[in-house]
Structures are given as C-alpha cells and as structure tokens.
CSV table of N, CA and C in Angstrom, one decimal:
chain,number,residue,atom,x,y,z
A,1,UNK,N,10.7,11.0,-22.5
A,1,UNK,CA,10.5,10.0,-21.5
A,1,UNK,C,11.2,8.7,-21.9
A,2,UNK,N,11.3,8.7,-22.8
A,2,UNK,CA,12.2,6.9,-23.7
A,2,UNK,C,13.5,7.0,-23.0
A,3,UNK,N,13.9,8.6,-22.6
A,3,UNK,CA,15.5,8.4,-22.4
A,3,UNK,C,15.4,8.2,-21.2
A,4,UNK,N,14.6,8.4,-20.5
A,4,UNK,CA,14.1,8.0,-18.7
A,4,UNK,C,14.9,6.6,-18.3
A,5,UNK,N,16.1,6.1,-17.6
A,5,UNK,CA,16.2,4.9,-17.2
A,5,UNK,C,15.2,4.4,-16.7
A,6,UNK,N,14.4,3.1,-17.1
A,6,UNK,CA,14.0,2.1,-16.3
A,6,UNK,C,14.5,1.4,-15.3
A,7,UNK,N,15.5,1.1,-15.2
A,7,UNK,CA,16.0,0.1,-14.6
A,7,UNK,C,17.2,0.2,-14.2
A,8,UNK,N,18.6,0.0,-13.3
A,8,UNK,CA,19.6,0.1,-13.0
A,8,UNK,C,20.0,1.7,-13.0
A,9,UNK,N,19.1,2.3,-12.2
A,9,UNK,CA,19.5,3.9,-12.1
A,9,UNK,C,20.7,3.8,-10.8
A,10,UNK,N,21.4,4.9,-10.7
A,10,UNK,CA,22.4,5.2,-9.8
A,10,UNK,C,21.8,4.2,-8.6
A,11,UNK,N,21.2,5.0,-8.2
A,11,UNK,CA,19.8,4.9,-6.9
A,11,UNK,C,19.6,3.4,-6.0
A,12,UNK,N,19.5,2.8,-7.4
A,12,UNK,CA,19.3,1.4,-7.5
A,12,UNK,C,20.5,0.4,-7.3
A,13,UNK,N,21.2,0.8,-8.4
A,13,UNK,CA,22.6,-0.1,-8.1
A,13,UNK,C,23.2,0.6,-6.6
A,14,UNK,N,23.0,1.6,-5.8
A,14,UNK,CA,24.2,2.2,-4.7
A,14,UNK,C,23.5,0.8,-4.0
A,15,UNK,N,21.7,0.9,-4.0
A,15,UNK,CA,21.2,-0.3,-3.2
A,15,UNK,C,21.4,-1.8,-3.3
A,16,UNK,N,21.5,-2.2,-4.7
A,16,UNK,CA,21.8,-3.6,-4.9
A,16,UNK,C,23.4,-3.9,-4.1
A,17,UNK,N,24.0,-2.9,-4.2
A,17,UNK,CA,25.5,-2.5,-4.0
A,17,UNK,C,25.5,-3.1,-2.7
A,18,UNK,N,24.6,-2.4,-1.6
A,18,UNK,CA,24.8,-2.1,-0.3
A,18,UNK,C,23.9,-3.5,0.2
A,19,UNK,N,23.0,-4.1,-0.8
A,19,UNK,CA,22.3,-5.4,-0.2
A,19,UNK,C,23.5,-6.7,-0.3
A,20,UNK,N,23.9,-7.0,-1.6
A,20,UNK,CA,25.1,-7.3,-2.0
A,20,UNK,C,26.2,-7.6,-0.9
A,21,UNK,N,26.8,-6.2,-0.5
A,21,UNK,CA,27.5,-6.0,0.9
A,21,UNK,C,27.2,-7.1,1.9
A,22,UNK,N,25.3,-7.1,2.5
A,22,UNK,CA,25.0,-7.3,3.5
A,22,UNK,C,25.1,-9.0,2.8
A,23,UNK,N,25.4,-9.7,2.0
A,23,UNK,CA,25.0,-10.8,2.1
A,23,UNK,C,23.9,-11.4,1.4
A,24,UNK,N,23.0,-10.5,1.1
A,24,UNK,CA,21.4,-10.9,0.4
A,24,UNK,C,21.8,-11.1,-1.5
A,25,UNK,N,21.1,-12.1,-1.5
A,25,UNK,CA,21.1,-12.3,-3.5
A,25,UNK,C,19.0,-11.8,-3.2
A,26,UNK,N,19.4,-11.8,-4.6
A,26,UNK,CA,18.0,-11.3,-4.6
A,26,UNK,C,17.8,-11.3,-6.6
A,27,UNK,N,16.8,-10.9,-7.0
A,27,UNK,CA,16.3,-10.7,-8.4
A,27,UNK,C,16.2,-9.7,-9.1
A,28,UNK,N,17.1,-9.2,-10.2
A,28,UNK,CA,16.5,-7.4,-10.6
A,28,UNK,C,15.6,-7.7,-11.9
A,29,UNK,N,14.8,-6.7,-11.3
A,29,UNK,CA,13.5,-6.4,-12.8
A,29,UNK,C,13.0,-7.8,-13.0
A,30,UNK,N,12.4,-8.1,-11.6
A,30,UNK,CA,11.4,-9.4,-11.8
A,30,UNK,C,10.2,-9.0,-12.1
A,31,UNK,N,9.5,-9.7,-13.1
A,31,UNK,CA,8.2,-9.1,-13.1
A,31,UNK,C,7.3,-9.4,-12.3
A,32,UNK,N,6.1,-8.5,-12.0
A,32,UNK,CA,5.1,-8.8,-11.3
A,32,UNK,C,4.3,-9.4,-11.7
A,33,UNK,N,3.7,-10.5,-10.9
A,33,UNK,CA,2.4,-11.4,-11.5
A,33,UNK,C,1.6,-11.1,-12.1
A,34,UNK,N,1.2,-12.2,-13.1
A,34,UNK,CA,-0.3,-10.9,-13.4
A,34,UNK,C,0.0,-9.9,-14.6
A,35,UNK,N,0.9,-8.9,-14.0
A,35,UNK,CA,0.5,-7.6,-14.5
A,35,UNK,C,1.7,-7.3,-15.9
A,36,UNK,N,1.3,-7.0,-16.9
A,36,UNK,CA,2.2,-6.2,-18.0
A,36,UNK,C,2.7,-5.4,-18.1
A,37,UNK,N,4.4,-5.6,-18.2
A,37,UNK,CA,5.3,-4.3,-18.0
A,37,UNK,C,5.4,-3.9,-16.8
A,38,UNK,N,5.1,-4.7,-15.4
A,38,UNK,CA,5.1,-3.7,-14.4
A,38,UNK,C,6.7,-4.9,-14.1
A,39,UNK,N,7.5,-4.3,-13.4
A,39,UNK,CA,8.5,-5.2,-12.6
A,39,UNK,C,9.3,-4.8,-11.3
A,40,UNK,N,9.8,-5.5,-10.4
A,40,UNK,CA,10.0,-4.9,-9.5
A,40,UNK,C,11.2,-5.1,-9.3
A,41,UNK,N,12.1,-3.8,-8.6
A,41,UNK,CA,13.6,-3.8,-9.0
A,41,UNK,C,14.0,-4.7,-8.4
A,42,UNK,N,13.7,-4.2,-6.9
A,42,UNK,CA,14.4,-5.8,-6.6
A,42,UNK,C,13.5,-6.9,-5.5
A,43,UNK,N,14.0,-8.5,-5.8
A,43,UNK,CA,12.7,-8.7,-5.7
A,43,UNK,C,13.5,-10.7,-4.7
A,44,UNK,N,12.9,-10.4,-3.7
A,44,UNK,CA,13.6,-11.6,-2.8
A,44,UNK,C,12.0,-12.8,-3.5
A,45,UNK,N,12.2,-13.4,-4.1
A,45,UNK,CA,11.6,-14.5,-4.8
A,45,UNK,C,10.7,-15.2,-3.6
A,46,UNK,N,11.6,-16.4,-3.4
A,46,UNK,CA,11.7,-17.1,-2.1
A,46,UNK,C,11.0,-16.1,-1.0
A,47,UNK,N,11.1,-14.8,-0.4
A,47,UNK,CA,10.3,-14.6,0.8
A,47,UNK,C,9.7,-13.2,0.2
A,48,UNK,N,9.5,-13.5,-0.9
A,48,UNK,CA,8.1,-12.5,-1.3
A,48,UNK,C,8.4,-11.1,-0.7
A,49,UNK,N,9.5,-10.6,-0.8
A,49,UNK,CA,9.7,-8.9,-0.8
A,49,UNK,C,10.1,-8.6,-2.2
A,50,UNK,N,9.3,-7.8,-2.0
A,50,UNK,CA,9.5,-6.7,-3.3
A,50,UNK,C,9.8,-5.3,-2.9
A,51,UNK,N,11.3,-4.6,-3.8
A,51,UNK,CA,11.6,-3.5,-3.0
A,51,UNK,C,11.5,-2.5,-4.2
A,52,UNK,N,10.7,-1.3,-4.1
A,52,UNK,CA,10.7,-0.3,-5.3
A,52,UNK,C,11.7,0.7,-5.2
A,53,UNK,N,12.6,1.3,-5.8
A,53,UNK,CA,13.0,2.5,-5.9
A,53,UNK,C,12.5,3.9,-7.0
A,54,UNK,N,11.7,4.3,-6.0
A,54,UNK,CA,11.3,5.5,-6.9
A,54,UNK,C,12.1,6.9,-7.0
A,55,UNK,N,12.1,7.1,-8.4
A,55,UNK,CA,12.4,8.6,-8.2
A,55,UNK,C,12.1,9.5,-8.0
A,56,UNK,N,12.5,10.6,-7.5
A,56,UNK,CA,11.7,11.4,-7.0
A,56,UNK,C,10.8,12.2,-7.6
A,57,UNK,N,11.2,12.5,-8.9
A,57,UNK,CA,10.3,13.3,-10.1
A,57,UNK,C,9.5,12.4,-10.4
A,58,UNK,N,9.4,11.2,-11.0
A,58,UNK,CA,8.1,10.2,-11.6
A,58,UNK,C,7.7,10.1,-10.4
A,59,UNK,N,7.5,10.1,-8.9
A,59,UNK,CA,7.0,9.4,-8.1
A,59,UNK,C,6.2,10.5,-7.7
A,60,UNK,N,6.8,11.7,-7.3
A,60,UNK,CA,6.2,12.8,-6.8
A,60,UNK,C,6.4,12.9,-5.2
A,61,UNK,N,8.2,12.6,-5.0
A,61,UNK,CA,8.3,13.0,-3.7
A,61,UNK,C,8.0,14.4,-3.2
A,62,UNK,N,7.9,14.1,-1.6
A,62,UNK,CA,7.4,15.3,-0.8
A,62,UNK,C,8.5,15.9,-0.6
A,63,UNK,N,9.7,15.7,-0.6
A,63,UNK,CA,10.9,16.8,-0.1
A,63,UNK,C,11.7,17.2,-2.0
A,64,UNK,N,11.6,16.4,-2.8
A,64,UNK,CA,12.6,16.7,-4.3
A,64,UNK,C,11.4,17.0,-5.3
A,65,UNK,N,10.6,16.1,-5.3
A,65,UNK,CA,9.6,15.8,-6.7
A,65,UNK,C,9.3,17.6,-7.2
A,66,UNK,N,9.4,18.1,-8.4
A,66,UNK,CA,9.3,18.9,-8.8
A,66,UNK,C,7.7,18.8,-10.1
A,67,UNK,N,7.3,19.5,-10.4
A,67,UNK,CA,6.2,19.9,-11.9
A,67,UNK,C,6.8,20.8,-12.7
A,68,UNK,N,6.9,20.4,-13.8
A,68,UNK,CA,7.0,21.0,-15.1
A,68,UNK,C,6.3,22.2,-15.2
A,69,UNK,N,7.0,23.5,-15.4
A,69,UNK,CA,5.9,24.5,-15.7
A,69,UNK,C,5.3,24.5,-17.0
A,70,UNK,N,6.2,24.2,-18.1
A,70,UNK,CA,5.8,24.3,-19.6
A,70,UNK,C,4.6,22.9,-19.5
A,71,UNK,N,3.3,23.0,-20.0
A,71,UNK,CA,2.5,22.1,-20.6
A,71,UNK,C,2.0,21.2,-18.7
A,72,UNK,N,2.1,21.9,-18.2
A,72,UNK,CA,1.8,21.5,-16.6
A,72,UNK,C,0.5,20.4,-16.3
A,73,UNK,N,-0.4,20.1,-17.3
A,73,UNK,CA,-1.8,20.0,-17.2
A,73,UNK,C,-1.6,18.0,-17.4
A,74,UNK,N,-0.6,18.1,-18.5
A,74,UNK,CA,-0.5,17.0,-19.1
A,74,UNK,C,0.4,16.1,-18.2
A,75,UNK,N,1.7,16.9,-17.4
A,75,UNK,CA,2.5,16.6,-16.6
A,75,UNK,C,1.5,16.0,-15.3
A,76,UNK,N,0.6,17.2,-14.9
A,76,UNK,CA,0.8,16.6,-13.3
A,76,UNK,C,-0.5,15.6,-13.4
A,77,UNK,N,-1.4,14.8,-14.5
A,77,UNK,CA,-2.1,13.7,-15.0
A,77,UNK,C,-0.7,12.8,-15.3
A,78,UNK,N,0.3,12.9,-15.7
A,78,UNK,CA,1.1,11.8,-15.8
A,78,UNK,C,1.7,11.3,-14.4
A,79,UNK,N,1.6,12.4,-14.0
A,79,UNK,CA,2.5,11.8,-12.2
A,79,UNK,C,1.4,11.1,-11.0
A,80,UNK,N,0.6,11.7,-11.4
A,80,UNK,CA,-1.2,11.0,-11.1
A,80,UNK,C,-1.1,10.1,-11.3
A,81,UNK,N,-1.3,9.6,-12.4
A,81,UNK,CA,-1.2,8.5,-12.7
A,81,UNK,C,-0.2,7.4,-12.4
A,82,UNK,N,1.0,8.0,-12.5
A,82,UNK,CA,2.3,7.1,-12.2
A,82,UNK,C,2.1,6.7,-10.7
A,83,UNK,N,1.8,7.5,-9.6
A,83,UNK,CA,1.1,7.3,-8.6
A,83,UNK,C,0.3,5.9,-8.4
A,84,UNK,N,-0.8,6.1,-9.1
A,84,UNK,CA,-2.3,5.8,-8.9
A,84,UNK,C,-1.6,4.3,-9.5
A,85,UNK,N,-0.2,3.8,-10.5
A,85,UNK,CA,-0.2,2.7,-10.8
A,85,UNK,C,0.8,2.0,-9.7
A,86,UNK,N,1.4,3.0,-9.2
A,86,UNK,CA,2.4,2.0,-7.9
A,86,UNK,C,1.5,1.9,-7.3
A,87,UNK,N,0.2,2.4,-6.4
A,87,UNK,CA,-0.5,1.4,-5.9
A,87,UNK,C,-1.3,0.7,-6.1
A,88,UNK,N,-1.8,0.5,-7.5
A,88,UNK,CA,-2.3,-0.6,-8.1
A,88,UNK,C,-1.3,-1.9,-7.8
A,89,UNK,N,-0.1,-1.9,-8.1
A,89,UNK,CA,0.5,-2.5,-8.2
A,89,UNK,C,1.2,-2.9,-6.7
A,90,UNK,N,1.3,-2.0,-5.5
A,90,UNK,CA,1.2,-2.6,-4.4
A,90,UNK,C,0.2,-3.4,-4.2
A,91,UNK,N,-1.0,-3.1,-4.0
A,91,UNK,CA,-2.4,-3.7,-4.1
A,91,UNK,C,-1.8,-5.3,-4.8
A,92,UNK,N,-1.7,-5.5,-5.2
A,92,UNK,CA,-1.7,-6.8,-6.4
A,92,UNK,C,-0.8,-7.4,-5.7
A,93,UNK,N,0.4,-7.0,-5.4
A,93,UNK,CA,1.5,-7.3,-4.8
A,93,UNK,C,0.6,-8.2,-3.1
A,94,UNK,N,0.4,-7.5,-2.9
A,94,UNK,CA,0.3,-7.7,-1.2
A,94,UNK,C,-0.7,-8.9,-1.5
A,95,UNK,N,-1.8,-8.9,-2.2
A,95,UNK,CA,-3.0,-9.9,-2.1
A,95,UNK,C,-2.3,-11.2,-3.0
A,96,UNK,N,-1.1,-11.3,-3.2
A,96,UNK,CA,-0.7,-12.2,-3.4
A,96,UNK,C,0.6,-12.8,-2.2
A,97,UNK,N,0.2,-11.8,-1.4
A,97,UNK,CA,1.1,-12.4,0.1
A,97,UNK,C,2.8,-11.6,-0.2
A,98,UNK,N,3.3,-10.8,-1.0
A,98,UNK,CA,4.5,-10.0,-1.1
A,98,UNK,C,4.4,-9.1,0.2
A,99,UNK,N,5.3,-8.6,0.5
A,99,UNK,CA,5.6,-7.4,1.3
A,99,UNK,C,6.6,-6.6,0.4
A,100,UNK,N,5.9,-5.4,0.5
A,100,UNK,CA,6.3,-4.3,-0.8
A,100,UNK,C,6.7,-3.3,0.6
A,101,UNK,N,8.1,-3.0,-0.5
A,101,UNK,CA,8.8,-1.6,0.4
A,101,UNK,C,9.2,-0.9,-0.6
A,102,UNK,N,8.8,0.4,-0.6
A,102,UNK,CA,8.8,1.5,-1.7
A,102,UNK,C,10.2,2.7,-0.6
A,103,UNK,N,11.2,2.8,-1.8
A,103,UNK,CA,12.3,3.7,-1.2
A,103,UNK,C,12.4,4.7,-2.0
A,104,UNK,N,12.6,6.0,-1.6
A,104,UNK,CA,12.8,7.4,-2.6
A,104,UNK,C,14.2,7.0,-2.8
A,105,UNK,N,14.8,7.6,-4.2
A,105,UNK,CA,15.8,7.3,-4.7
A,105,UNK,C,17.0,8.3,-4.1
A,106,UNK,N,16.9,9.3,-3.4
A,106,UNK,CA,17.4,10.1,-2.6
A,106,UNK,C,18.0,9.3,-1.0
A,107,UNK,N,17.1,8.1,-0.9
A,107,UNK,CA,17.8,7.8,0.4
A,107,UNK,C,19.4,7.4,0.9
A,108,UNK,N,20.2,7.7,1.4
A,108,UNK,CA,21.1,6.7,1.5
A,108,UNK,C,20.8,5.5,1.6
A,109,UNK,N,21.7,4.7,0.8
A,109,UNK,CA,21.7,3.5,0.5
A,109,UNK,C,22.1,2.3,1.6
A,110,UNK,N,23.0,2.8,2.6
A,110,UNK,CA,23.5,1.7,3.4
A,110,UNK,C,22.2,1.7,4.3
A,111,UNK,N,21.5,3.3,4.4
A,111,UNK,CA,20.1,2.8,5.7
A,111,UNK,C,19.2,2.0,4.9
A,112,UNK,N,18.7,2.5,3.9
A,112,UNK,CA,18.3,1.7,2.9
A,112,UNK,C,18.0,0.2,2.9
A,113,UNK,N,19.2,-0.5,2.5
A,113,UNK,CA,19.5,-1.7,2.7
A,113,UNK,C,19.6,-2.8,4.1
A,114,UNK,N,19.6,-2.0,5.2
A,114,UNK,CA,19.5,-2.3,6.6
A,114,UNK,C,18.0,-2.4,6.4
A,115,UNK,N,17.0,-1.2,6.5
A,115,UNK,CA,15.3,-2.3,6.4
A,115,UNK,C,14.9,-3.2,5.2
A,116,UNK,N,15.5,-3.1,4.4
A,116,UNK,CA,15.1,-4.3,3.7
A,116,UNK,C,15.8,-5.3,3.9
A,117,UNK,N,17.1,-5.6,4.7
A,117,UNK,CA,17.6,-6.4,5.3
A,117,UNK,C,17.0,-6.8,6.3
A,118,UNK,N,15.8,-6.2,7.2
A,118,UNK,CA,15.3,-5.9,8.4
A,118,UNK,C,13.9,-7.2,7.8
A,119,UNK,N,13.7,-6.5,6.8
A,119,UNK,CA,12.4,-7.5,6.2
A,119,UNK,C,12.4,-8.5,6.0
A,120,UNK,N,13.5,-8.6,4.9
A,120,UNK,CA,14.0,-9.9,4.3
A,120,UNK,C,14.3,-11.3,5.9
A,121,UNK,N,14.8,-10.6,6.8
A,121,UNK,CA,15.5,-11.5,8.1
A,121,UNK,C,13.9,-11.5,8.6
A,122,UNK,N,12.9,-11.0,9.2
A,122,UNK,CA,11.5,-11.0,9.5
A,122,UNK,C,11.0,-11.9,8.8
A,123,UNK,N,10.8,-12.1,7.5
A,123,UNK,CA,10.5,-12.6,6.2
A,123,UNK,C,10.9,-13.9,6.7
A,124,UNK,N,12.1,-14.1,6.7
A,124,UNK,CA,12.6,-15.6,6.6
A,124,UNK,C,12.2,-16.6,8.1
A,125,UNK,N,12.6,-15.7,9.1
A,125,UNK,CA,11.8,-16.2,10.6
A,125,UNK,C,10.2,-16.5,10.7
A,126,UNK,N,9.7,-15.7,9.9
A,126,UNK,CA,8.0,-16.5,10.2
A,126,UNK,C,7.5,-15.4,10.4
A,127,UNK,N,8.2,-14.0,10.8
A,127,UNK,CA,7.1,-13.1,11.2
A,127,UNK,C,7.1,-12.1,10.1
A,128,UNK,N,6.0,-11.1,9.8
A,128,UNK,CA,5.7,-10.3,9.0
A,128,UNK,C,5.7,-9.0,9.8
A,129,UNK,N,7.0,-8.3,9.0
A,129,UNK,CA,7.0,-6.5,9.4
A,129,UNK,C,5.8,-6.4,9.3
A,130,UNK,N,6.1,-5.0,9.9
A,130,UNK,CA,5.2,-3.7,9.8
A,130,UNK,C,5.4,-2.4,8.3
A,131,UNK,N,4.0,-2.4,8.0
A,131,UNK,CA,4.7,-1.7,7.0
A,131,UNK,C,5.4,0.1,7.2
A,132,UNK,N,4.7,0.1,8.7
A,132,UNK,CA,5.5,1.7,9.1
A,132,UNK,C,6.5,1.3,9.5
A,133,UNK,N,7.2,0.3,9.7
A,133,UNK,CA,8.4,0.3,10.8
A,133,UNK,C,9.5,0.3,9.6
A,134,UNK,N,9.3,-0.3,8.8
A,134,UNK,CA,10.2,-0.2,7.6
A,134,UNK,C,10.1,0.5,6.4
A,135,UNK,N,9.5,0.8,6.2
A,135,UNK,CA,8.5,2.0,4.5
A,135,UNK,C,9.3,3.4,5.3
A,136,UNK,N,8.9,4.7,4.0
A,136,UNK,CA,9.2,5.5,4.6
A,136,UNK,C,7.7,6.1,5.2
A,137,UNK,N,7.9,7.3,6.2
A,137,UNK,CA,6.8,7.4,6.8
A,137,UNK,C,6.7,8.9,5.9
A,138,UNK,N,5.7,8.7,5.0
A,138,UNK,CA,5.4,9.7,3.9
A,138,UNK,C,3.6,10.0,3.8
A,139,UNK,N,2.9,10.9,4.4
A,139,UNK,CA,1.7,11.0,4.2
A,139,UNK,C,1.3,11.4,3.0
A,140,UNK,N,2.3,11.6,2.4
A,140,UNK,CA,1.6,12.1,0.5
A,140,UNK,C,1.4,11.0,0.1
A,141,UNK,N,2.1,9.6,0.4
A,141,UNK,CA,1.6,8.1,-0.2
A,141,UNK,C,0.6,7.7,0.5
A,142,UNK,N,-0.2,6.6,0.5
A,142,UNK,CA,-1.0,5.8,1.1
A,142,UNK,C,-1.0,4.2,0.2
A,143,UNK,N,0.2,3.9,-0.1
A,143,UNK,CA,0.4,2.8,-0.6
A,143,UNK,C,1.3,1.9,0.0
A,144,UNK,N,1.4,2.6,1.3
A,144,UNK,CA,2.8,1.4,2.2
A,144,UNK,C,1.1,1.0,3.7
C-alpha cells in the first residue's frame, strides 16, 4: 500500500488538466479541517468545494472495484473502512458549510470537470447545488 499514489494519480491530473482548461485555479491536497492526514484533492478554498477522486479499487466502485482473493477477510475490512472514512470526512466537510463532490477515477475527465465547474459557478452566484444533480448517482455510496 506505501506504493499506492496518494496524490497526483493519472485520474486526477487528466481533471486538474481539464479544470485548468475551463479557467478555474483551485488547491491540490488541501487539507481538511480538523482532521489528520485527511486532504482533499482538489479544493476551491474561497467557495468551499471540495472535489474527491476516488479510485476504484480503494473506494469500492460499483462497475471496476474489485476484492483480493488471497487474505480477503483483512481486504474487504480495509475497503470498509476506507469507505466508512470518506464519509466521515464528507460529514465534517459539509457541517462546516463545503460542498463535497466525490468522482470515480474512471470518469472522463472533460464531463467531469463540467459539474464541478457547474458547482463551483452555483457556488459563486449564491445558490447551492444539488448533491444528485452533480455527484455520481451511485446507490452503493450514501455519502453524496
């Protein structure tokens, strides 16, 4: 897991790439209030979005996320968990007035960067998205 990127995975930069494109500066690996070690990839300061990119194996998507067969027991308690801390960390996020948008690392990037552009412009005008209209609509999560 040490060799695991944290931070600046493909995934991430095609997005910074494509936010970049649209015009938006923004923050990488700001950390989250509060909390230790937690940080958020990318992170509009000023209007309080915070954008996660998960991948699909740590996160436990519904269409890629796969389980380890060797030692499975210990695996599918670490993805649990990895879970159970992104939405701690939404949780924390929001009660501090952020709007958290969580992206699978599989998505294209240019659609990608259009809702969080979608937010960030919502954000700046006065109104506050929806978190279905822009999140992905994933019933295995319950943290959007």
């Amino acid at each position: 897991m040490s060799r695991a990127k944290r931070r600046d995975t493909a995934a991430e930069l095609g997005l910074r790439r494509e936010l970049h494109a649209l015009g938006l500066r923004y923050r990488v690996a700001f950390p989250v209030p509060g909390q230790r070690r937690r940080t958020i990839d990318v992170a509009f300061t000023r209007l309080k979005v915070a954008v996660f990119v998960d991948g699909c194996f740590w996160h436990g998507c519904p269409e890629h996320g796969t389980r380890p067969r060797s030692n499975s027991e210990w695996w599918n308690a670490k993805l649990s968990t990895n879970r159970a801390r992104d939405r701690d960390t939404d949780r924390v996020l929001r009660e501090l007035g952020w709007f958290v948008i969580r992206l699978w690392e599989h998505e294209e990037p240019r659609a990608a960067a259009m809702r969080v552009r979608t937010a960030v412009l919502l954000r700046r005008d006065g109104d506050d998205p929806t978190p279905g209209s822009l999140g992905r609509d994933d019933p295995g999560r319950t943290d959007q």
